[in-house]
Short mmCIF file of C-alpha atoms in Angstrom, two decimals:
data_model
loop_
_atom_site.label_atom_id
_atom_site.label_comp_id
_atom_site.label_asym_id
_atom_site.label_seq_id
_atom_site.Cartn_x
_atom_site.Cartn_y
_atom_site.Cartn_z
CA VAL Q 1 0.02 0.05 -0.02
CA GLN Q 2 1.52 3.44 -0.92
CA LEU Q 3 0.27 6.90 0.44
CA GLN Q 4 0.80 9.99 -1.83
CA ALA Q 5 0.37 13.38 -0.41
CA PHE Q 6 0.03 16.40 -2.89
CA GLY Q 7 -1.32 20.10 -2.66
CA GLY Q 8 1.55 21.93 -0.94
CA GLY Q 9 3.10 25.11 -2.22
CA LEU Q 10 3.83 28.73 -1.50
CA VAL Q 11 0.99 30.98 0.22
CA GLN Q 12 1.04 34.16 2.15
CA ALA Q 13 -0.07 34.43 5.55
CA GLY Q 14 -3.67 34.35 5.99
CA GLY Q 15 -4.22 32.32 3.18
CA SER Q 16 -5.37 28.85 2.44
CA LEU Q 17 -4.22 25.59 1.09
CA ARG Q 18 -5.91 22.14 0.83
CA LEU Q 19 -3.69 19.05 1.05
CA SER Q 20 -4.55 15.76 -0.23
CA CYS Q 21 -3.64 12.29 0.35
CA GLY Q 22 -4.52 9.21 -1.64
CA ALA Q 23 -3.96 5.50 -0.97
CA SER Q 24 -3.31 2.91 -3.44
CA GLY Q 25 -1.83 -0.76 -4.12
CA GLY Q 26 -3.90 -2.42 -1.96
CA PRO Q 27 -7.37 -2.65 0.36
CA ILE Q 28 -7.66 -0.45 3.44
CA ASN Q 29 -6.43 -2.07 6.35
CA TRP Q 30 -6.09 0.61 8.80
CA LEU Q 31 -8.45 2.36 11.09
CA VAL Q 32 -7.03 5.77 11.38
CA MET Q 33 -5.36 8.28 8.96
CA GLY Q 34 -3.39 11.33 10.07
CA TRP Q 35 -1.43 14.35 9.12
CA PHE Q 36 1.98 15.14 10.31
CA ARG Q 37 4.44 18.04 9.66
CA GLN Q 38 8.16 18.67 10.12
CA ALA Q 39 9.34 22.26 10.30
CA PRO Q 40 13.13 23.11 9.25
CA GLY Q 41 15.29 22.14 12.03
CA LYS Q 42 12.43 20.62 14.11
CA GLU Q 43 11.07 17.13 14.81
CA ARG Q 44 8.11 15.80 13.10
CA GLU Q 45 4.70 16.70 14.87
CA PHE Q 46 1.11 15.49 14.92
CA VAL Q 47 -1.19 17.80 13.10
CA ALA Q 48 -4.58 16.01 12.83
CA ALA Q 49 -6.19 12.57 12.58
CA ILE Q 50 -9.36 11.07 11.59
CA THR Q 51 -10.97 7.56 12.07
CA TRP Q 52 -11.66 5.86 8.84
CA SER Q 53 -15.15 4.41 9.93
CA ARG Q 54 -16.97 7.19 11.88
CA GLY Q 55 -14.83 10.03 10.86
CA SER Q 56 -13.98 11.16 14.46
CA THR Q 57 -11.32 13.81 14.30
CA ASP Q 58 -8.44 15.11 16.66
CA TYR Q 59 -6.31 18.00 16.27
CA ALA Q 60 -3.10 19.59 17.58
CA ASP Q 61 -3.83 22.67 19.55
CA SER Q 62 -1.94 24.78 17.35
CA VAL Q 63 -3.90 24.06 14.27
CA LYS Q 64 -7.41 23.83 15.92
CA GLY Q 65 -9.95 26.01 14.64
CA ARG Q 66 -7.86 26.70 11.53
CA PHE Q 67 -7.41 23.35 10.02
CA THR Q 68 -10.02 20.67 8.88
CA ILE Q 69 -9.04 17.02 8.34
CA SER Q 70 -11.64 15.03 6.38
CA ARG Q 71 -11.95 11.92 4.21
CA ASP Q 72 -13.43 10.42 1.29
CA ASN Q 73 -13.99 6.60 1.83
CA ALA Q 74 -14.89 6.00 -1.75
CA LYS Q 75 -11.74 7.74 -3.05
CA ASN Q 76 -9.57 6.26 -0.28
CA ALA Q 77 -8.46 9.75 0.43
CA ILE Q 78 -8.01 12.17 2.98
CA TYR Q 79 -7.84 16.09 2.91
CA LEU Q 80 -6.44 18.74 5.20
CA GLN Q 81 -8.10 22.34 4.75
CA MET Q 82 -5.70 24.73 5.87
CA ASN Q 83 -6.97 28.28 6.62
CA SER Q 84 -5.62 31.27 8.26
CA LEU Q 85 -2.19 29.96 7.61
CA LYS Q 86 0.84 31.31 9.63
CA SER Q 87 4.59 31.36 9.08
CA GLU Q 88 4.83 29.04 11.69
CA ASP Q 89 2.82 26.35 9.55
CA THR Q 90 5.82 26.21 7.09
CA ALA Q 91 6.73 22.52 7.00
CA VAL Q 92 6.83 19.33 5.10
CA TYR Q 93 3.44 17.55 5.67
CA PHE Q 94 3.09 13.72 5.62
CA CYS Q 95 0.09 11.69 5.75
CA ALA Q 96 0.10 8.51 7.34
CA ALA Q 97 -2.15 5.54 8.08
CA GLY Q 98 -2.33 3.20 11.26
CA ASN Q 99 -4.65 1.28 13.55
CA TYR Q 100 -4.45 3.32 16.76
CA TYR Q 101 -6.35 6.60 17.16
CA ILE Q 102 -3.35 8.44 18.97
CA ARG Q 103 -0.78 11.14 18.05
CA THR Q 104 2.27 8.93 18.44
CA GLN Q 105 4.19 8.67 15.20
CA SER Q 106 5.41 5.18 15.75
CA ALA Q 107 1.67 3.85 15.94
CA TYR Q 108 1.21 4.80 12.04
CA ARG Q 109 2.48 2.01 9.70
CA TYR Q 110 2.14 3.56 6.31
CA TRP Q 111 3.48 7.07 5.27
CA GLY Q 112 3.56 9.22 2.33
CA GLN Q 113 6.51 10.91 0.94
CA GLY Q 114 5.43 14.60 2.01
CA THR Q 115 4.36 17.74 0.55
CA LYS Q 116 6.03 21.10 1.22
CA VAL Q 117 3.90 24.07 2.53
CA THR Q 118 5.62 27.44 2.75
CA VAL Q 119 3.81 30.51 4.34
CA SER Q 120 5.31 33.62 3.60
CA SER Q 121 4.85 36.46 6.17
#
């Protein structure tokens, strides 16, 4: 199974971007999908997660109220709508899939290659 994230780019502070992540190469065999990000010089951190069946969501405090995670079960895809972007949102964003509805990276078995988001101030 492969995950592919795309939709990153350059945007001004206050603007919006929508990231997408699609799964291919096999049946869906996970319960949760999520987004993580890694800013330059920093460790990768949790951003948001969504359960595959019920669509329950969880967000990092830093993005709550600005970012929205959603899923399309028919397309085997998740999305991250990012609004009111700030310079501190600049990072490479990764999508991931796993079987535990938690924020710990090691719980996610499959990872996409990352898509870069740059927010200019």
